[in-house]
Coordinates of C-alpha atoms in Angstrom, one line a residue:
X1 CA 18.9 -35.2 12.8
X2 CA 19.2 -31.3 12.7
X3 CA 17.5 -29.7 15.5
X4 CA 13.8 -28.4 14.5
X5 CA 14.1 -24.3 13.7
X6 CA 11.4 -22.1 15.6
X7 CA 9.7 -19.8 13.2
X8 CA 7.9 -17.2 13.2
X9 CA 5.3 -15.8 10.3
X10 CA 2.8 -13.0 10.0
X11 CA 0.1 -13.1 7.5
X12 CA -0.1 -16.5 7.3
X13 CA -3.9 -16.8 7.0
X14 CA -3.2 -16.7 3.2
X15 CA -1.9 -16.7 0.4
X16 CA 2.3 -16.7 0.6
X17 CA 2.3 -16.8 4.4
X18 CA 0.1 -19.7 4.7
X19 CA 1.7 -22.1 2.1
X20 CA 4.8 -21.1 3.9
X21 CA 3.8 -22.1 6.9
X22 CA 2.8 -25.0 5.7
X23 CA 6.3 -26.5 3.9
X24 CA 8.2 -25.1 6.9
X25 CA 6.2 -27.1 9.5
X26 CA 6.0 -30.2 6.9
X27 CA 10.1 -30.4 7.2
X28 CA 9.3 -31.0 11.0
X29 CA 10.1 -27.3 12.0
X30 CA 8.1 -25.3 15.4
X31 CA 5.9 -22.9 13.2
X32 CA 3.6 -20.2 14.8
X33 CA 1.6 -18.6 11.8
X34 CA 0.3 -15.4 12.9
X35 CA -2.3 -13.3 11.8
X36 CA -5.9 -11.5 12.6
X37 CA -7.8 -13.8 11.0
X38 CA -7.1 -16.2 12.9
X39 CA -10.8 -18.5 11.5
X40 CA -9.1 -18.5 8.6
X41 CA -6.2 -20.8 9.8
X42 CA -8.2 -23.7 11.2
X43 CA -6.1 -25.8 8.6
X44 CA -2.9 -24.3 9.7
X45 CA -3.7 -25.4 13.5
X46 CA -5.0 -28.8 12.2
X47 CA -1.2 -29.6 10.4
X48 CA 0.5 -28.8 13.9
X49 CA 0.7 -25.3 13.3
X50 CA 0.6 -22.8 16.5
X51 CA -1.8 -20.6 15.6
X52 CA -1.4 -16.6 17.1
X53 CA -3.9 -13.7 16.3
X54 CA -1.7 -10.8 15.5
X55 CA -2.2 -7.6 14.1
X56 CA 1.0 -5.8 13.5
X57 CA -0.4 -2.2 14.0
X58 CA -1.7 -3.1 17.9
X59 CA 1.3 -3.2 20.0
X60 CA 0.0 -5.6 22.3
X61 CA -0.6 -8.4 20.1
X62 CA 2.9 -8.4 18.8
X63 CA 4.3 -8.1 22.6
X64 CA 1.9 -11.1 23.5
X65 CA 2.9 -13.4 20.8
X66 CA 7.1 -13.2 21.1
X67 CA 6.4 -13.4 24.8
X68 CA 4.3 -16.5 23.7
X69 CA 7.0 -17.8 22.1
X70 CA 10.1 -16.9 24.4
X71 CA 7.7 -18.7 27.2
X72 CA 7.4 -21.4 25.4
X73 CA 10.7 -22.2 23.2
X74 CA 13.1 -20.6 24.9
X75 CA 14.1 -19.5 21.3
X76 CA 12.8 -18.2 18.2
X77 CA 15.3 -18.8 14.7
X78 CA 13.5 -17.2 12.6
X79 CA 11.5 -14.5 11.8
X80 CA 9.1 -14.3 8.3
X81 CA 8.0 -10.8 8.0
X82 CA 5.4 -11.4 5.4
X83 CA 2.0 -9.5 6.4
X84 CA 1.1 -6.4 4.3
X85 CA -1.0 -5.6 1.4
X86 CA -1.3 -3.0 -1.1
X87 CA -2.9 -0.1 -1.8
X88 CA -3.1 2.0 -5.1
X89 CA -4.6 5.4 -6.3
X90 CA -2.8 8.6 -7.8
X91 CA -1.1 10.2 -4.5
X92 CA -3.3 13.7 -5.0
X93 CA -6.7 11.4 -4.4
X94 CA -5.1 9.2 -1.5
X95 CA -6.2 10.4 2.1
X96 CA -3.3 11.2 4.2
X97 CA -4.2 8.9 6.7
X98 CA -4.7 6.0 3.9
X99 CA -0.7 6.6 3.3
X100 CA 0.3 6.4 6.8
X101 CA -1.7 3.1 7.5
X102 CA 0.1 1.6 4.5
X103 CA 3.4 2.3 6.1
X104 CA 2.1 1.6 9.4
X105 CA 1.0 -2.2 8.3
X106 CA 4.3 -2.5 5.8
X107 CA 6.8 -0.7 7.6
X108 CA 6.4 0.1 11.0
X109 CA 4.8 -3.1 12.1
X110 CA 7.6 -5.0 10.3
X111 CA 10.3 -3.0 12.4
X112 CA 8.8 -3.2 15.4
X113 CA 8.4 -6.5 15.6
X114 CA 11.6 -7.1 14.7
X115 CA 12.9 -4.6 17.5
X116 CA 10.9 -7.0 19.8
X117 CA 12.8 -10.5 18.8
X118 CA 16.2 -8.9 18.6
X119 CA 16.9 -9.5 22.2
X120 CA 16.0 -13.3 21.9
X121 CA 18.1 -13.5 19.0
X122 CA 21.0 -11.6 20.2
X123 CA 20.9 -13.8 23.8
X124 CA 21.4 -17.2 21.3
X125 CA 24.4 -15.5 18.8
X126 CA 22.5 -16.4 15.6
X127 CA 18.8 -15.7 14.2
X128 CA 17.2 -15.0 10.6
X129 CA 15.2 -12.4 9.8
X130 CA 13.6 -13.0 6.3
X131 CA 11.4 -9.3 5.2
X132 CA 9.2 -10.0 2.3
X133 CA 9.3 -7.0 0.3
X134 CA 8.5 -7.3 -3.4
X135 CA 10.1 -6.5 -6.9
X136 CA 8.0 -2.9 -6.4
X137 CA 10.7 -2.8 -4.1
X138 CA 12.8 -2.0 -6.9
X139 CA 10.5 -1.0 -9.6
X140 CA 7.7 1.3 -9.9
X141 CA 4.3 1.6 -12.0
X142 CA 1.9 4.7 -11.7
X143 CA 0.0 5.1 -8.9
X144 CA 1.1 3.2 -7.0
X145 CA 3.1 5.9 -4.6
X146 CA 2.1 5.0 -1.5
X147 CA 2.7 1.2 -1.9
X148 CA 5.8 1.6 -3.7
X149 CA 6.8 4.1 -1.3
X150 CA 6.6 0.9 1.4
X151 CA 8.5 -1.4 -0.7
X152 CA 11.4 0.8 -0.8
X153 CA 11.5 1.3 2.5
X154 CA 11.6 -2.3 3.2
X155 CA 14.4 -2.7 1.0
X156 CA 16.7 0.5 2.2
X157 CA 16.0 -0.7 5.9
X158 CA 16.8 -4.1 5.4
X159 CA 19.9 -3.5 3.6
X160 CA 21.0 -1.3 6.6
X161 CA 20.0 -4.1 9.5
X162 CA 21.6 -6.8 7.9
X163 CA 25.1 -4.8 8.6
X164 CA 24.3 -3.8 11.6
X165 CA 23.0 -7.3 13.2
X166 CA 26.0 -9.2 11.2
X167 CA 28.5 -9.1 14.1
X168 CA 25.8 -10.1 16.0
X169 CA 25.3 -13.5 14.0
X170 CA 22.1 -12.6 12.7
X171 CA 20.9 -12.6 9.0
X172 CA 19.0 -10.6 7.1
X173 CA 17.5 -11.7 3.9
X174 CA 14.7 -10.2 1.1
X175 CA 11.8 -11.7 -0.6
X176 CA 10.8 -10.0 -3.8
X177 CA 8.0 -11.9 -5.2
X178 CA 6.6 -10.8 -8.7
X179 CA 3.5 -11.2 -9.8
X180 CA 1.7 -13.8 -7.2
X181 CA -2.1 -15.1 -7.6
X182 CA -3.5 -13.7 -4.1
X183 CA -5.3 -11.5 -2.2
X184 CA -3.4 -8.5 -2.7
X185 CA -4.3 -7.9 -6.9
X186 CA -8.1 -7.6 -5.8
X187 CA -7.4 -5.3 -3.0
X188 CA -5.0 -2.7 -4.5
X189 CA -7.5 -3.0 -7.8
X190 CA -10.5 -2.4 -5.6
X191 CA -8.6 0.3 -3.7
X192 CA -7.0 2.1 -6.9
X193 CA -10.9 2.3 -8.6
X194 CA -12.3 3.5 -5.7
X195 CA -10.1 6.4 -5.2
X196 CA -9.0 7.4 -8.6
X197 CA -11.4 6.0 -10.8
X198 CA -13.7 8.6 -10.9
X199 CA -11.2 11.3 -10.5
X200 CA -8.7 13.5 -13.2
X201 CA -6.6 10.1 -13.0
X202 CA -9.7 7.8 -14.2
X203 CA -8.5 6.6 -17.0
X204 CA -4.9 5.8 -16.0
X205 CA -6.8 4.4 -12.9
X206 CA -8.5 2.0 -15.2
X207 CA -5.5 0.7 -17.1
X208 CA -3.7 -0.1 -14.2
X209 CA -6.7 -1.6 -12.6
X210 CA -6.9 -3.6 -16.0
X211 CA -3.3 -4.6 -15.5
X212 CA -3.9 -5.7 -11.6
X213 CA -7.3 -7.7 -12.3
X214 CA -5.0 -9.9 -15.1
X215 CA -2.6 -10.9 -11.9
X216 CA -5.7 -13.5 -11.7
X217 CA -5.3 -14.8 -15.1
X218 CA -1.8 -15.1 -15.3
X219 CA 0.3 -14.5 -11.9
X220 CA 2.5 -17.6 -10.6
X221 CA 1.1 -19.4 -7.5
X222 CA 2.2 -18.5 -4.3
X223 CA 3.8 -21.9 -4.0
X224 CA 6.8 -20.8 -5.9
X225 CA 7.6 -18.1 -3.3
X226 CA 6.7 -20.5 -0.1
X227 CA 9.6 -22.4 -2.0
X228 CA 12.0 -19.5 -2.0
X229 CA 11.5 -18.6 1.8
X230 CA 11.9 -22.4 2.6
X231 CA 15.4 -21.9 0.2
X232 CA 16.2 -18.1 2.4
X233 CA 15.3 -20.7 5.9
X234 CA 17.3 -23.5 5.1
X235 CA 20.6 -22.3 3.0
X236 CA 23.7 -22.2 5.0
X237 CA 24.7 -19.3 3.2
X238 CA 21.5 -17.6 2.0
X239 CA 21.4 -14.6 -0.5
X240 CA 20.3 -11.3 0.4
X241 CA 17.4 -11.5 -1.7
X242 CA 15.4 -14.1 -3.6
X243 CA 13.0 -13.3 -6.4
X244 CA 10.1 -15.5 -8.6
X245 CA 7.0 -14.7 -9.7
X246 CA 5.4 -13.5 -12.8
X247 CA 7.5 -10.6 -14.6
X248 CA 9.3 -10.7 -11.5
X249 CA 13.6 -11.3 -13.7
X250 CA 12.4 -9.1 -16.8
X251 CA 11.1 -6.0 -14.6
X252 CA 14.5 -6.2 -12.4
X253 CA 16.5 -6.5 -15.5
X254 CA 15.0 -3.9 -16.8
X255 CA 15.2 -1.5 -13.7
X256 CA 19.0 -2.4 -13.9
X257 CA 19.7 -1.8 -17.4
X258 CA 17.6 0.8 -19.0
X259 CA 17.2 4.9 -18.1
X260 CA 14.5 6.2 -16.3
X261 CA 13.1 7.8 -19.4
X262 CA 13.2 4.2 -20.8
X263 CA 11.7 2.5 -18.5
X264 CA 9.0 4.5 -17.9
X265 CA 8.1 4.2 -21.5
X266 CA 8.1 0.4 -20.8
X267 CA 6.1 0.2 -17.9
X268 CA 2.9 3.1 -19.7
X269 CA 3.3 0.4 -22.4
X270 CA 3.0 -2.5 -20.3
X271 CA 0.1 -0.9 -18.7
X272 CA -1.6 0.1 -21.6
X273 CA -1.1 -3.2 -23.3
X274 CA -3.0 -4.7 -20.0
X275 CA -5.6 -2.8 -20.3
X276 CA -6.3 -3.6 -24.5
X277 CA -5.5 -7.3 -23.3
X278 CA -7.9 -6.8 -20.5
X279 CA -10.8 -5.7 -22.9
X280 CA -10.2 -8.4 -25.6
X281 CA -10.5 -11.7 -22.7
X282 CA -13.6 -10.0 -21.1
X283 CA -15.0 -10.0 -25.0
X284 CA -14.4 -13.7 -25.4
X285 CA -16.0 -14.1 -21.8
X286 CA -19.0 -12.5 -22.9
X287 CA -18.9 -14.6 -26.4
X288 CA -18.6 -17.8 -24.6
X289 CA -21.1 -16.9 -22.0
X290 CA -23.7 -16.0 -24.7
X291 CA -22.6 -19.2 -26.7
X292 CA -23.1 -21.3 -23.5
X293 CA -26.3 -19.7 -22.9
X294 CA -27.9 -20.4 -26.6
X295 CA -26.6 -24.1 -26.1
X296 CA -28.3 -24.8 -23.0
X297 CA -31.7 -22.8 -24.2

């Protein structure tokens, strides 16, 4: 029987991270699932999960829980970067300080946290660090700067570590997940109408917040990316990036093969099309609602 891996993922209190967590420690793996809500992972704890409460902007938590780990294991094989969220508004509206938290919680706290298991990794000759990043690492839509900004950076950094740590025997592999039924939609939605919506951008605001709030209608579970980072865990020769999820092969094709120009002609349609398809469900809603209502009078 092969040896258990000990794994490590953040933002596993929902969503991607805790279905992860989940499969991994199902296939008789060590799992800690770390997050800040750690109420919120009760069910995590009861399948034999370890359970850490981590935020990956406070220091101390992240130098708590590899020293948790290294006190207990002796080893840690893998490392899930998957905590971050997004946060959307036309970069003229976005405080300053609302762009430096989004590449504090998607960049900075991904690096550093990775700077604190290299030594553990490095002492055994072998580790995996799997970065979830996301096909906006690659694409782009309007106004989402900041977030897209983050996604990049993932990407670019990534691409750089996994040279540097290969003589080391230590992988590095991407996640780009497309579009994904969680928490994240509502949140960049919320954030986006909040900022902009009221604002010279309004009306693009709305389209793309039309386009986010249809992630809830149509996005792929986030089963289908717990499978891929089971796949990026347990391949003995993993690719350097894996990618499912709604839109996630047709936006990436599309990056690859059309012009700037032409893509973002694409990407205003797509957006605009949300928003008319947007408008013609919330119609039928309010059709059936009033048809339900008649019924039951």
């Amino acid at each position: 029987m092969t040896e258990p891996r000990v794994i490590l993922i953040t933002g596993a209190s929902s969503g991607i991270g805790k279905a992860t967590a989940l499969k991994l420690k199902a296939q008789g793996n060590i799992v800690y699932g770390a997050a800040r809500r750690v109420e919120k992972m009760t069910d995590l704890a009861a399948a034999g999960v370890h359970v850490l409460k981590l935020d990956v902007t406070d220091e101390q938590t992240l130098v708590v829980a590899v020293a948790t780990i290294k006190a207990e294991q002796q080893r840690l094989d893998v490392l899930i970067n998957n905590a971050g969220y997004g946060s959307y508004g036309a970069l003229e509206d976005v405080p300053l300080a609302e762009g430096e938290y989004q590449f504090k919680v998607n960049v900075f706290g991904v690096m550093r946290l990775t700077q604190l298991v290299l030594p553990m990794m490095r002492a055994q000759g072998a580790g995996r660090i799997i970065n979830v990043s996301s096909i906006g690492g690659k694409i782009y839509q309007p106004l989402s700067a900041w977030y897209m900004g983050t996604k990049h950076a993932i990407e670019g950094m990534s691409d750089a570590l996994r040279m540097e740590l290969a003589p080391l025997g230590i992988d590095v592999i991407m996640i780009e997940p497309g579009g994904i039924k969680t928490e994240w939609a509502g949140i960049a939605e919320q954030k986006l109408l909040a900022v902009s919506g009221e604002t010279a951008y309004g009306k693009q605001a709305k389209e793309v917040g039309a386009m986010l709030s249809l992630f809830d209608q149509f996005a792929s579970q986030p089963g289908v990316i717990a499978k891929l980072m089971v796949r990026a865990v347990n391949d003995d020769r993993p690719k350097t990036r894996y990618h499912a999820g709604m839109g996630a092969g047709v936006s990436l094709a599309a990056r690859k093969w059309l012009s700037d120009r032409q893509f973002d002609y694409l990407m205003n349609q797509a957006v605009h099309g949300a928003a008319k398809l947007a408008k013609v469900m919330h119609k039928k809603t309010q059709r059936a609602g009033s048809r339900h209502y008649r019924r039951e009078s």
